[in-house]
Coordinates of C-alpha atoms and ligand atoms in Angstrom, one line a residue:
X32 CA -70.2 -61.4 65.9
X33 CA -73.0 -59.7 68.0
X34 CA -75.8 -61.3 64.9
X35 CA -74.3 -64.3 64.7
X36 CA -74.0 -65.5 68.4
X37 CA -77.6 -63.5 69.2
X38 CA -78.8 -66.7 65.8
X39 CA -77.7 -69.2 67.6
X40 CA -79.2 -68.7 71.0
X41 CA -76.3 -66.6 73.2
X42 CA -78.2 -63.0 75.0
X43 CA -75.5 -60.8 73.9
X44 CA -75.2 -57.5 75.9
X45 CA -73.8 -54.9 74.0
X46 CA -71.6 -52.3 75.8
X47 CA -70.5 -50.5 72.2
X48 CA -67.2 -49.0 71.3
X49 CA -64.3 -47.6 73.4
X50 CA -65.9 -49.0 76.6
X51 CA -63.5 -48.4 79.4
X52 CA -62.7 -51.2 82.0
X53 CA -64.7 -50.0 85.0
X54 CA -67.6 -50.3 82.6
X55 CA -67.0 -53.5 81.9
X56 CA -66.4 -54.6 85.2
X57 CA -69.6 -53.1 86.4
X58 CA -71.6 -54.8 83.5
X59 CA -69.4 -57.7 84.7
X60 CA -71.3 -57.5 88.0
X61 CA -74.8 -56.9 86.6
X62 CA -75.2 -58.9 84.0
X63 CA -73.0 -62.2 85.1
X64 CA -72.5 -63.3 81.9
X65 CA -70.8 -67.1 80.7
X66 CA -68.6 -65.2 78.3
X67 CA -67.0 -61.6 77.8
X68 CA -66.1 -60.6 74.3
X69 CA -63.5 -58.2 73.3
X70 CA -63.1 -56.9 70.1
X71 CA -60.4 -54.7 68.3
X72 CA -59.3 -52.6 65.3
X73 CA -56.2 -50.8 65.4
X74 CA -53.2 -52.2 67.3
X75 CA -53.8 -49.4 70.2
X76 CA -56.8 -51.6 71.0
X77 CA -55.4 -54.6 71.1
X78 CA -52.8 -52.9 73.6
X79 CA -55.3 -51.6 75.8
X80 CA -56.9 -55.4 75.9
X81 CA -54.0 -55.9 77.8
X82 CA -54.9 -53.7 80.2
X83 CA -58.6 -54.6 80.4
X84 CA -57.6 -57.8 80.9
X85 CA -55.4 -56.7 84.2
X86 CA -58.2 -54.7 85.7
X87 CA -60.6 -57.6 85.2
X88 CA -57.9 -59.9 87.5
X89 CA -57.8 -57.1 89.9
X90 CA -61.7 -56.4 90.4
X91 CA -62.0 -60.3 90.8
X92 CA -63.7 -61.5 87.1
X93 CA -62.7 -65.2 86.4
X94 CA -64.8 -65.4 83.5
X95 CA -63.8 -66.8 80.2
X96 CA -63.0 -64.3 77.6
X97 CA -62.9 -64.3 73.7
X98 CA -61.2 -61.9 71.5
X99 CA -60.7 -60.8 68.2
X100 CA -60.6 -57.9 65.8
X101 CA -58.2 -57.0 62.7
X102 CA -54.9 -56.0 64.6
X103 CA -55.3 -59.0 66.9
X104 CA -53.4 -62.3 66.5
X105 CA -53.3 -65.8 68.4
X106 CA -49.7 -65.1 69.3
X107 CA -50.5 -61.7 71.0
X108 CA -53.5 -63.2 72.9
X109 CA -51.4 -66.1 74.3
X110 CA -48.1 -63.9 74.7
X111 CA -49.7 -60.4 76.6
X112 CA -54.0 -60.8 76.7
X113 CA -53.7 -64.2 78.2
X114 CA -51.0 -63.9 81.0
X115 CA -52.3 -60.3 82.1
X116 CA -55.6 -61.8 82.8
X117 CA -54.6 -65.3 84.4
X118 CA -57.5 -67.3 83.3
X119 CA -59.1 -68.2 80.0
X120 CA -58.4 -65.8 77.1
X121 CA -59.5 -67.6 73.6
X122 CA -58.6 -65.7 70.4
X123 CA -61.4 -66.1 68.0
X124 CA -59.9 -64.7 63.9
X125 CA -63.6 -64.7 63.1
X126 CA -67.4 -64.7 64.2
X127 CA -67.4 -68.6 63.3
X128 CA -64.7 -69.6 65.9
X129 CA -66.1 -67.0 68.3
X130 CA -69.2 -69.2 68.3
X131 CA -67.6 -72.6 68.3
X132 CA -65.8 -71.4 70.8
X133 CA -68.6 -70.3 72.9
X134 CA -70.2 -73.4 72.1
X135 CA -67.8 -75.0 74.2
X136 CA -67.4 -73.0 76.9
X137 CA -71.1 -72.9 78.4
X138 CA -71.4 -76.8 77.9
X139 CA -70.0 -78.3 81.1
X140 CA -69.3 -81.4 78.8
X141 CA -66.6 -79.6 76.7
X142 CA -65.1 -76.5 79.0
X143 CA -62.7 -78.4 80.7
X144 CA -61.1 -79.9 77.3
X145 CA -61.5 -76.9 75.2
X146 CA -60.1 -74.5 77.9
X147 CA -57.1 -77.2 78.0
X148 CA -56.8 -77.0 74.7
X149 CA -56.4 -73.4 73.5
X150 CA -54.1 -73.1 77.2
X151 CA -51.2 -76.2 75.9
X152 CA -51.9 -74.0 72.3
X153 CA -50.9 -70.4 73.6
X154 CA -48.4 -72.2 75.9
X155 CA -46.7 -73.7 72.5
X156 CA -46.9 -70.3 71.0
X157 CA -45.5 -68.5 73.6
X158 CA -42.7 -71.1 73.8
X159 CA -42.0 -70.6 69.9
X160 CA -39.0 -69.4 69.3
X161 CA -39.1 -66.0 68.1
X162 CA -38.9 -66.2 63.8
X163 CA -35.1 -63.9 62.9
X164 CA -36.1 -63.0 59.7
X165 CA -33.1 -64.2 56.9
X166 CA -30.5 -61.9 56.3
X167 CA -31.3 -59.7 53.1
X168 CA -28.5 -57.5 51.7
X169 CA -28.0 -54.2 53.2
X170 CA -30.2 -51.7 51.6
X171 CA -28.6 -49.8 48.6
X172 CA -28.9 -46.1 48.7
X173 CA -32.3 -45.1 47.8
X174 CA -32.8 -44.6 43.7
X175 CA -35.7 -42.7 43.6
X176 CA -34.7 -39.6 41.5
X177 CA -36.2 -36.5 41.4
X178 CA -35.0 -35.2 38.0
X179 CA -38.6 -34.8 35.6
X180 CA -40.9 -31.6 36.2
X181 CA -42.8 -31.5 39.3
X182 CA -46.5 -31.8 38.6
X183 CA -48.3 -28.8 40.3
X184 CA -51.7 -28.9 42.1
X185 CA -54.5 -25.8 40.6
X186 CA -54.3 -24.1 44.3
X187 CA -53.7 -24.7 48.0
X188 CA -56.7 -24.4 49.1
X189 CA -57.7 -26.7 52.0
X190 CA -61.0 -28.1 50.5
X191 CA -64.2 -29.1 52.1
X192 CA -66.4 -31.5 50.8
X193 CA -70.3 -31.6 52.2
X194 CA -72.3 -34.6 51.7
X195 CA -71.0 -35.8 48.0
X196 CA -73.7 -37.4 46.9
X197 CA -73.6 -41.1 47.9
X198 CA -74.1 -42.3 44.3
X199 CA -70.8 -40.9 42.8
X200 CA -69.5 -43.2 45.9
X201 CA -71.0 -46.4 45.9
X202 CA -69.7 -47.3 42.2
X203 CA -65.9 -47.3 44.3
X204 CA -66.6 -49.8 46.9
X205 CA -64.7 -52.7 46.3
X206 CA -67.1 -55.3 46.0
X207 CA -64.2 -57.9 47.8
X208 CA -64.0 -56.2 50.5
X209 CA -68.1 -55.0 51.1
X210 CA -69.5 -58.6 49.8
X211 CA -66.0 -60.8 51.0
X212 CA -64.7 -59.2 54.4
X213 CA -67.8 -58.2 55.5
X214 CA -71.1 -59.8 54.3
X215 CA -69.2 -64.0 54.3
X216 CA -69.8 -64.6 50.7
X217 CA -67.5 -66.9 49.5
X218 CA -66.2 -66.6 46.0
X219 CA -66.2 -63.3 43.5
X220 CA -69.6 -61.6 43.3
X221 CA -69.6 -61.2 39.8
X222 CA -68.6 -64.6 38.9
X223 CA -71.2 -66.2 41.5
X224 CA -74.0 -64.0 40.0
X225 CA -73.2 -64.8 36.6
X226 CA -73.4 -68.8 37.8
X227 CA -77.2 -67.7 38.6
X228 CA -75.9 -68.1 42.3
X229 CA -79.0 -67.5 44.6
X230 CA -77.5 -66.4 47.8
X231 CA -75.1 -63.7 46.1
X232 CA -78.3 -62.6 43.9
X233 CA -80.3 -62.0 47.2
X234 CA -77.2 -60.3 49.2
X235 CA -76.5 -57.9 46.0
X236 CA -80.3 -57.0 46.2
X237 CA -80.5 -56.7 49.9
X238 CA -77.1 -54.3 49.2
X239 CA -79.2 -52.3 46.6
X240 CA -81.8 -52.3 48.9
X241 CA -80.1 -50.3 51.6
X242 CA -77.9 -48.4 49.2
X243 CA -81.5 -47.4 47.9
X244 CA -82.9 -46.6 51.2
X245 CA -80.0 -44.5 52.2
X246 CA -80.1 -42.7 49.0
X247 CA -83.6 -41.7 49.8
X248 CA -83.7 -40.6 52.9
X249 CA -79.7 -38.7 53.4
X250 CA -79.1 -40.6 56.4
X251 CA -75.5 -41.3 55.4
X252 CA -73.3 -38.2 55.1
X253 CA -70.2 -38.6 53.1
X254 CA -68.0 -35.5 54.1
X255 CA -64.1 -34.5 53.4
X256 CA -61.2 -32.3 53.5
X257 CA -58.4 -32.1 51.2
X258 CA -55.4 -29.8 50.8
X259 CA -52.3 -30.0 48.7
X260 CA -48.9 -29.0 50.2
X261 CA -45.5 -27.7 49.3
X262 CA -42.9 -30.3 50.5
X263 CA -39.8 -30.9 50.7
X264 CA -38.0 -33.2 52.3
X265 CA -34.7 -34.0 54.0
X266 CA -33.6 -37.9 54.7
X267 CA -36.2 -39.4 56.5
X268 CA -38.6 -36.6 57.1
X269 CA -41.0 -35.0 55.0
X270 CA -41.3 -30.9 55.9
X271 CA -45.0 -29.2 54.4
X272 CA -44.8 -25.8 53.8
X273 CA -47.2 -23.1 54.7
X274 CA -48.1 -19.8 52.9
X275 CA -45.0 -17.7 54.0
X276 CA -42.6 -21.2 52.9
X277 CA -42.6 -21.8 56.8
X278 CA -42.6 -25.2 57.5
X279 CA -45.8 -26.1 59.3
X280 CA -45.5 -29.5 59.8
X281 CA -43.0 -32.0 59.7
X282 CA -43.7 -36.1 59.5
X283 CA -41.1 -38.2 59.6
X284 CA -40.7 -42.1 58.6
X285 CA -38.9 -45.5 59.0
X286 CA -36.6 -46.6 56.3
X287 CA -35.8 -50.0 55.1
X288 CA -32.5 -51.5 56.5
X289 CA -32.4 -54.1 53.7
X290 CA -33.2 -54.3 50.2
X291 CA -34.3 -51.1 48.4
X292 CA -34.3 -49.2 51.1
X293 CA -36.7 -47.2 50.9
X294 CA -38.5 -44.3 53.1
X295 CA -41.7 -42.6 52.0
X296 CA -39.9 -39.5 52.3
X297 CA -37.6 -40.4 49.5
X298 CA -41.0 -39.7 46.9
X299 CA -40.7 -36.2 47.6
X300 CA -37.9 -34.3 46.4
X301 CA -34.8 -33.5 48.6
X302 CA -34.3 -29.9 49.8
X303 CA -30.8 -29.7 48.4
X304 CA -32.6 -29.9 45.0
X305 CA -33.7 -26.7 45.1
X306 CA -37.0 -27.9 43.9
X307 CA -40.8 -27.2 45.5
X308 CA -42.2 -30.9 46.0
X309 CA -46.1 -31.3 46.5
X310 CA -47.9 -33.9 48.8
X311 CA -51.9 -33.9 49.3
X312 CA -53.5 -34.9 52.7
X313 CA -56.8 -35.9 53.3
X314 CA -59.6 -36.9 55.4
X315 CA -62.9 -38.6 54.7
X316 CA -66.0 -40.1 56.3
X317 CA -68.6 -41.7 55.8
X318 CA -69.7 -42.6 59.2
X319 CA -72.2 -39.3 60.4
X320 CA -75.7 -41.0 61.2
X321 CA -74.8 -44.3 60.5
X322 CA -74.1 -45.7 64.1
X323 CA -77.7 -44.4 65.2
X324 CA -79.4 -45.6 62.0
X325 CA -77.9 -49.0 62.6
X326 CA -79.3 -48.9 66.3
X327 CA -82.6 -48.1 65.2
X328 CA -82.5 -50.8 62.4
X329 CA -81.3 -53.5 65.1
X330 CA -84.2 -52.5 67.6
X331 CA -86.2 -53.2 64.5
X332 CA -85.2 -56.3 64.1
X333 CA -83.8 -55.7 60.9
X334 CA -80.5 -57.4 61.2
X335 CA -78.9 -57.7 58.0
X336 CA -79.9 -54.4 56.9
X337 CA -78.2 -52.8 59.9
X338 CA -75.2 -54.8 58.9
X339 CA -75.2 -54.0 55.7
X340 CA -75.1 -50.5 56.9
X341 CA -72.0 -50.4 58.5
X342 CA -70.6 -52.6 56.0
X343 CA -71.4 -50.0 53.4
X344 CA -70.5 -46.7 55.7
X345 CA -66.8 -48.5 56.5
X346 CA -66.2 -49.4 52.6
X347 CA -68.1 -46.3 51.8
X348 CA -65.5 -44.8 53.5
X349 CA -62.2 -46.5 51.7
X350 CA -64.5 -46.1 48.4
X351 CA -64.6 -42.3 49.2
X352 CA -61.0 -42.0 49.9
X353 CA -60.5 -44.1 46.3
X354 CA -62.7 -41.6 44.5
X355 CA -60.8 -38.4 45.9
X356 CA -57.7 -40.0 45.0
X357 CA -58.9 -40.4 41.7
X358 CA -59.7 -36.8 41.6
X359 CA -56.2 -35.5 43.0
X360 CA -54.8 -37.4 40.4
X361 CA -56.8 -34.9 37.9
X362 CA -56.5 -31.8 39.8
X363 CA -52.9 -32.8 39.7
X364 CA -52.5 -32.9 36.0
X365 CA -52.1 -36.6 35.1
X366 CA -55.6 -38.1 34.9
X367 CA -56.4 -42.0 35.1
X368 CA -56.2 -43.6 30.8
X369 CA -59.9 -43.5 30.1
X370 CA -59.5 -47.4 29.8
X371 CA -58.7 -48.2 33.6
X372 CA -61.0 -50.2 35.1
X373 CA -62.1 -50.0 38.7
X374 CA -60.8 -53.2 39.5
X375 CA -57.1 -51.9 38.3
X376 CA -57.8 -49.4 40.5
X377 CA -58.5 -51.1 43.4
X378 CA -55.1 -52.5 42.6
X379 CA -53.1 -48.9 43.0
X380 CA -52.3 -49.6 39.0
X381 CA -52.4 -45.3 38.8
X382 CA -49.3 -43.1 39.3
X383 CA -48.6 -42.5 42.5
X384 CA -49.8 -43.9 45.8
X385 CA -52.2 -43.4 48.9
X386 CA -50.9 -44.3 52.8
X387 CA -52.3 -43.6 55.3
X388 CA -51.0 -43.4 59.0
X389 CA -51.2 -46.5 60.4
X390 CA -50.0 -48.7 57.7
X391 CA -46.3 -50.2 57.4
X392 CA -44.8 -47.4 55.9
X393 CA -46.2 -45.1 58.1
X394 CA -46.7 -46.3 61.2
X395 CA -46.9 -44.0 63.8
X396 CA -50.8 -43.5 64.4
X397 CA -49.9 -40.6 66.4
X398 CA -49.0 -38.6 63.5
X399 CA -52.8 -38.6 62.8
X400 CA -52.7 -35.3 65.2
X401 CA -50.6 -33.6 63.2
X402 CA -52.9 -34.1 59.8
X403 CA -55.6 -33.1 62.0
X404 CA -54.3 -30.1 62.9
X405 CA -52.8 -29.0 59.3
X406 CA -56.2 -30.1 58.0
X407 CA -58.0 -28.4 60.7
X408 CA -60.4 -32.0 60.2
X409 CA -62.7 -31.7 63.3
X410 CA -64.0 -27.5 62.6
X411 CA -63.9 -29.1 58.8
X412 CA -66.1 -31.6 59.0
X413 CA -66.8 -32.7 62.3
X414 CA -64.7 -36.1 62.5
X415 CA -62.8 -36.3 65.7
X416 CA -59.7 -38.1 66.8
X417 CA -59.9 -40.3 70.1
X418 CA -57.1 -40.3 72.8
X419 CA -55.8 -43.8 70.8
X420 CA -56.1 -41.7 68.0
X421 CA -59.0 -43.6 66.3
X422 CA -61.2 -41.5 64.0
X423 CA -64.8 -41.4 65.2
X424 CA -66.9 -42.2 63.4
X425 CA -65.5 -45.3 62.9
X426 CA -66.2 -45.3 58.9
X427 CA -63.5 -42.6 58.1
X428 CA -60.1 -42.5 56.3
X429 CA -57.0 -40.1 56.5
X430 CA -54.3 -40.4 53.9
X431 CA -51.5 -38.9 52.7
X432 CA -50.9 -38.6 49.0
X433 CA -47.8 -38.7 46.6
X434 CA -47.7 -38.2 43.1
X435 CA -44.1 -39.8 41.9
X436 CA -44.1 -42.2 39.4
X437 CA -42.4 -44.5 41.2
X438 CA -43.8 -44.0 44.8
X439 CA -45.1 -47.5 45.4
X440 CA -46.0 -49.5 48.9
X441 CA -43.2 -51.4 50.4
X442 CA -42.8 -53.2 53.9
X443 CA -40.9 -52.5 56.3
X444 CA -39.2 -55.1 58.5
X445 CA -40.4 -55.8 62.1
X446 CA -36.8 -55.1 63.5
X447 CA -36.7 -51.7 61.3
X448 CA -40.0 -50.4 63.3
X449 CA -38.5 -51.0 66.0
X450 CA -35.5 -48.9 65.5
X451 CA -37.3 -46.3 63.7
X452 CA -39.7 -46.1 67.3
X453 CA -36.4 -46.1 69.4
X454 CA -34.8 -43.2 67.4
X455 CA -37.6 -41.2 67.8
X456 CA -38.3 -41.9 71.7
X457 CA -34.8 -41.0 71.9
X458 CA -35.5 -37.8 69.9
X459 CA -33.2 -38.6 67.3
Ligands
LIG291 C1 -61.8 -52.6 56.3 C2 -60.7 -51.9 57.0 C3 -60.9 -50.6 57.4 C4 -62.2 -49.9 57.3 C5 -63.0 -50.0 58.6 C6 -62.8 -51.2 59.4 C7 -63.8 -51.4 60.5 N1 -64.2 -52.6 60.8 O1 -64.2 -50.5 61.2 C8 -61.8 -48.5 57.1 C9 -61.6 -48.3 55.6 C10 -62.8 -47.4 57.6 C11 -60.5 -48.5 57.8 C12 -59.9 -47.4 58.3 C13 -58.7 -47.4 59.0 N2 -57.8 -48.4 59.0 CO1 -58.2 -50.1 58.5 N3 -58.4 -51.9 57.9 C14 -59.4 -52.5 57.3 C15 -59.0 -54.0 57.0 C16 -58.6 -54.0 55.5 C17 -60.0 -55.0 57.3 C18 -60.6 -54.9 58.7 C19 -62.1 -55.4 58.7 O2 -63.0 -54.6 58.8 N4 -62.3 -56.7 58.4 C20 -63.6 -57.2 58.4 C21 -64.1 -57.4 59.8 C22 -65.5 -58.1 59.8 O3 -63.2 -58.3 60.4 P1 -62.6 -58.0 61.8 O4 -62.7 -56.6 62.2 O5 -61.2 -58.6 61.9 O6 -63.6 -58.9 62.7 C23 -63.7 -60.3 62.5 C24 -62.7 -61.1 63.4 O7 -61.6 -60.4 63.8 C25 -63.6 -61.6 64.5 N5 -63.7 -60.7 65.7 C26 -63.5 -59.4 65.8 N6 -63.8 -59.0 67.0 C27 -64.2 -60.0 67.7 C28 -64.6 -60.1 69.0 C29 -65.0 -61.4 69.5 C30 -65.4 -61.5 70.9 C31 -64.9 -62.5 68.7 C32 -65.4 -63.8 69.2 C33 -64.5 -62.4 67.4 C34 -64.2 -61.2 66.9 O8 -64.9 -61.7 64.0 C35 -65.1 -60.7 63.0 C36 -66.0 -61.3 61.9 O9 -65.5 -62.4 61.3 C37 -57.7 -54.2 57.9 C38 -56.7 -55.1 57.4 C39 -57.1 -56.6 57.6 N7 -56.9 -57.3 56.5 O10 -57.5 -57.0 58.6 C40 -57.2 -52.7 58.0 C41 -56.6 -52.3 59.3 C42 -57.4 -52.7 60.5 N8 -56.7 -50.8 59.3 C43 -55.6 -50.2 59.7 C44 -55.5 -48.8 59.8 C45 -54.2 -48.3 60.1 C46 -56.6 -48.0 59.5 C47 -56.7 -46.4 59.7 C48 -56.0 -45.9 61.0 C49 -56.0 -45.8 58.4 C50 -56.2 -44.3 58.4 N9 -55.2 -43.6 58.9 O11 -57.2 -43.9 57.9 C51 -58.2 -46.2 59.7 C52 -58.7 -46.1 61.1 C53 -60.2 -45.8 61.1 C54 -60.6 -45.0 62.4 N10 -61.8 -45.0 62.6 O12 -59.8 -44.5 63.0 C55 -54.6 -51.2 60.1 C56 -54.4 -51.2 61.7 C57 -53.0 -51.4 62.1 C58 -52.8 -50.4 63.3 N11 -51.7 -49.7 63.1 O13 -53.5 -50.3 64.2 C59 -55.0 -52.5 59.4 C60 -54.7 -53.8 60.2 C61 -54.3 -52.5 58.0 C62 -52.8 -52.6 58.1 N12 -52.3 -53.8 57.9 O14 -52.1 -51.7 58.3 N13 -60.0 -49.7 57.8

C-alpha cells in the first residue's frame, strides 16, 4: 500500500506496526496529513481500529480515513470503524482502491461525491438486514472413532530448530500465495512462464534474486520449536499430558450445532477409551532480521526487493510450518507416498491436519498463551506474543497438529462462535 501510493505521487509517513493512538494522534498534529491509513491483520486489530477511531473523534482529527487489512470487511468499517469515528471512514480490500480512493479524496472536484458515496454505501450496509443462516439439520453425534492403533511419536522431546537452512524452505512456499497474494500477478506462475510471459519471467527472477541474496548473506533466520504430546480428550476439550501423566494444559473448542458436528477435540481419543492420544504443537518463524533488512532496502531505494522480502519471510513462514508438518508426519510413522506433489500438499491431501489458533475451528487467539507457555516459544527461540496476542515478528506460525485419518478442517457457524465464547465467559 505504502509502494504503491508513494508511485503515484502521495508522501506517505510511515508510523510502522502496533502504533498506539496517542501516536497517531500526535503524528496527526505534525504531520497534517489529507489522509490517515489504517491497516489490520488479525480480527483483534480490526477491534482496536475501533478504538483508534474514538480517540481520533475525542483529540479533535476530522480527517478522512482509509482502512484495510485481511480481517477487515466493508460491513465492519460501516457497522463499528465508521460510526466510532463520526466522519469519513473508506474501507479499501486492496492497495488499488486504497489509491482510487485517495485519488478522490485530495481532489476538491471529487471529495464531496466520493465521501457521499461510500457514506449512502455503509448506510445501506448497516441497514442490511442481518443474513440467518438456513436451518441445517441438528448435528448428528460426532462419528469420528478411535478404534485403529494409535501412531506414536520417536520421543517427547520439545525440539528446537536454529536457522534451517533457508533452501530446504523456499521449495515450500506456495507460489499462489508469494507470486498471487502478495507480489499482484495475475494468473498461475507456471502457466504464465511457460506462455514466455515477460512480467512473471522478470518477477520470478527478481524472487530468485532476493532468495539468492538472503541465501548469501544469513540475514533471514528461520527458527522453530516443536513438541509432541500425550492427549486425551474429554467432549469438547483436549487435555496434554506432561511427564508424570499430569495434565499441563487443557485447550478447549467450539463444536458444530449442525451437520456433522464436529469439534477438533473429537480427533483425539476420548479418555474413557483408555487409550494415550498424541497431538504435536508448534511454532515457527521466519521473521528475525527481516523487518530491519527491509528498512534498509527501502532507504535504498530498492522497493520491490524490500517487498519481496517480507513477501518471502511471511510465506517463508507458512512454507516453514508446511515443511515441519511434513516432517511430523515422518517422525510420526506414516510418511507422505513418494509420489505427492507439492501442490497436493498445499492442498492438506496428507493424513491428518494443521490449525492453528486463530482459524474457525479454533478460534480463540488467546489460547496462543497457553502454546507459548507449554512450548516455552519465547526462551526457545526468541518469538514473542503481543498483548493482542500477535506473534512478533510478524512472519511466524503456531499450530497445532493431529494425526487421525479423518481429522479434516470444517467451519463452524457464526451463531456457534458465539455460543462457544458465551459458555466460556460464563466459565462453563
Ligand atoms: C498470508 C497470511 C498469513 C501470513 C502473514 C500475513 C501477513 N501479511 O503478515 C502468515 C503465514 C505469517 C500468517 C500467520 C498468521 N495468521 Co494468517 N493469514 C494469511 C492470509 C492467508 C492472507 C493475508 C495476507 O497477507 N494477504 C495479502 C496481503 C497483501 O493482503 P492484506 O493484508 O489483506 O492487505 C491488502 C488489503 O487488505 C489492503 N490493505 C491492507 N491494509 C490496508 C490499509 C490501507 C490504508 C489501505 C488503503 C489498504 C489496505 O491492501 C493490501 C494489498 O492489496 C489470511 C486469510 C486471507 N485470505 O486474507 C490469513 C489470516 C489473516 N490469518 C489468520 C491467522 C489466525 C493467523 C495466525 C494467528 C495463525 C497462527 N496461529 O499462527 C498467524 C498470526 C501471525 C502473527 N504474527 O501473529 C486469520 C485471522 C483471523 C483472526 N482470528 O484474527 C486469517 C484471516 C485466516 C483465517 N480466515 O482464519 N498469516
Amino acid at each position: 500500500v505504502e509502494i504503491i501510493l508513494a508511485n503515484n505521487g502521495f508522501r506517505v509517513v510511515n508510523l510502522g506496526i502496533k502504533v498506539p493512538p496517542e501516536e497517531l494522534i500526535a503524528a496527526y498534529r505534525s504531520h497534517r496529513p489529507d489522509l490517515i491509513g489504517l491497516s489490520g491483520l488479525l480480527v483483534k486489530s480490526a477491534q482496536q481500529m475501533v478504538v483508534t477511531a474514538e480517540d481520533l473523534r475525542a483529540a479533535g482529527v476530522r480527517c478522512p480515513v482509509l482502512v484495510g487489512g485481511a480481517a477487515l470487511s466493508a460491513k465492519f468499517t460501516a457497522a463499528k470503524i465508521a460510526p466510532a469515528y463520526g466522519e469519513l471512514v473508506c474501507y479499501a480490500n486492496d492497495a488499488m482502491r486504497g489509491l482510487d480512493l485517495a485519488n478522490k479524496l485530495v481532489d476538491t472536484r471529487t471529495r464531496e461525491a466520493t465521501a457521499a458515496e461510500v457514506q449512502a454505501a455503509q448506510a445501506r450496509l448497516r441497514e442490511a438486514p442481518v443474513r440467518v443462516a438456513a436451518t441445517a439439520a441438528p448435528a448428528a453425534a460426532p462419528l469420528i472413532r478411535h478404534d485403529q492403533p494409535v501412531p506414536t511419536p520417536p520421543d517427547l522431546k520439545r525440539h528446537v530448530v536454529d536457522r534451517l537452512p533457508l533452501e530446504e524452505i523456499f521449495p515450500y512456499v506456495n507460489p499462489a500465495m508469494l507470486y498471487g497474494k502478495h507480489l499482484g500477478l495475475r494468473g498461475n506462475l507456471e502457466t504464465l512462464l511457460a506462455a514466455g510471459d515477460e512480467k512473471a519471467k522478470r518477477l520470478r527472477e527478481r524472487v530468485a534474486a532476493v532468495e539468492n541474496e538472503l541465501l548469501a548473506n544469513g540475514a533471514m533466520r528461520a527458527r522453530g520449536v516443536y513438541k509432541f504430546f500425550p492427549a486425551q480428550s474429554d467432549g469438547e476439550t483436549i487435555f496434554l499430558h506432561g511427564p508424570d501423566r499430569g495434565v499441563t494444559e487443557s485447550f478447549t473448542f467450539p463444536r458444530q450445532s449442525t451437520g456433522e458436528g464436529l469439534c477438533l477435540a473429537d480427533f483425539v481419543a476420548p479418555r474413557a477409551t483408555g487409550l494415550t492420544d498424541y497431538v504435536a504443537l508448534f511454532a515457527v518463524s521466519c521473521g528475525d532480521g527481516v523487518r530491519d533488512l527491509a528498512e534498509r532496502w527501502k532507504a535504498e531505494g530498492r522497493f520491490l526487493d524490500s517487498h519481496i522480502l517480507q513477501a518471502l519471510a511471511i510465506e517463508g513462514a507458512e512454507a516453514f510450518a508446511e515443511l515441519l508438518h511434513r516432517r511430523l508426519r515422518e517422525m510420526w510413522g506414516f510418511p507422505d507416498p513418494p509420489e505427492m506433489t507439492m501442490s497436493e500438499r498445499f492442498k492438506a491431501r496428507y493424513r491428518g491436519v494443521r490449525v492453528s489458533f486463530g482459524y474457525p475451528a479454533c478460534p480463540r487467539l488467546e489460547d496462543q498463551e497457553k502454546l507459548f507457555r507449554v512450548l516455552d516459544v519465547e526462551a526457545a527461540i526468541g518469538l514473542r506474543l503481543t498483548e493482542g496476542y500477535m506473534m512478533d515478528p510478524e512472519a511466524s506460525v503456531s499450530a497445532l497438529v493431529f494425526h487421525h485419518p479423518e481429522a479434516r478442517y470444517f467451519v463452524i457457524p457464526p451463531g456457534d462462535l458465539e455460543a462457544f465464547e458465551r459458555r466460556l465467559a460464563a466459565g462453563a
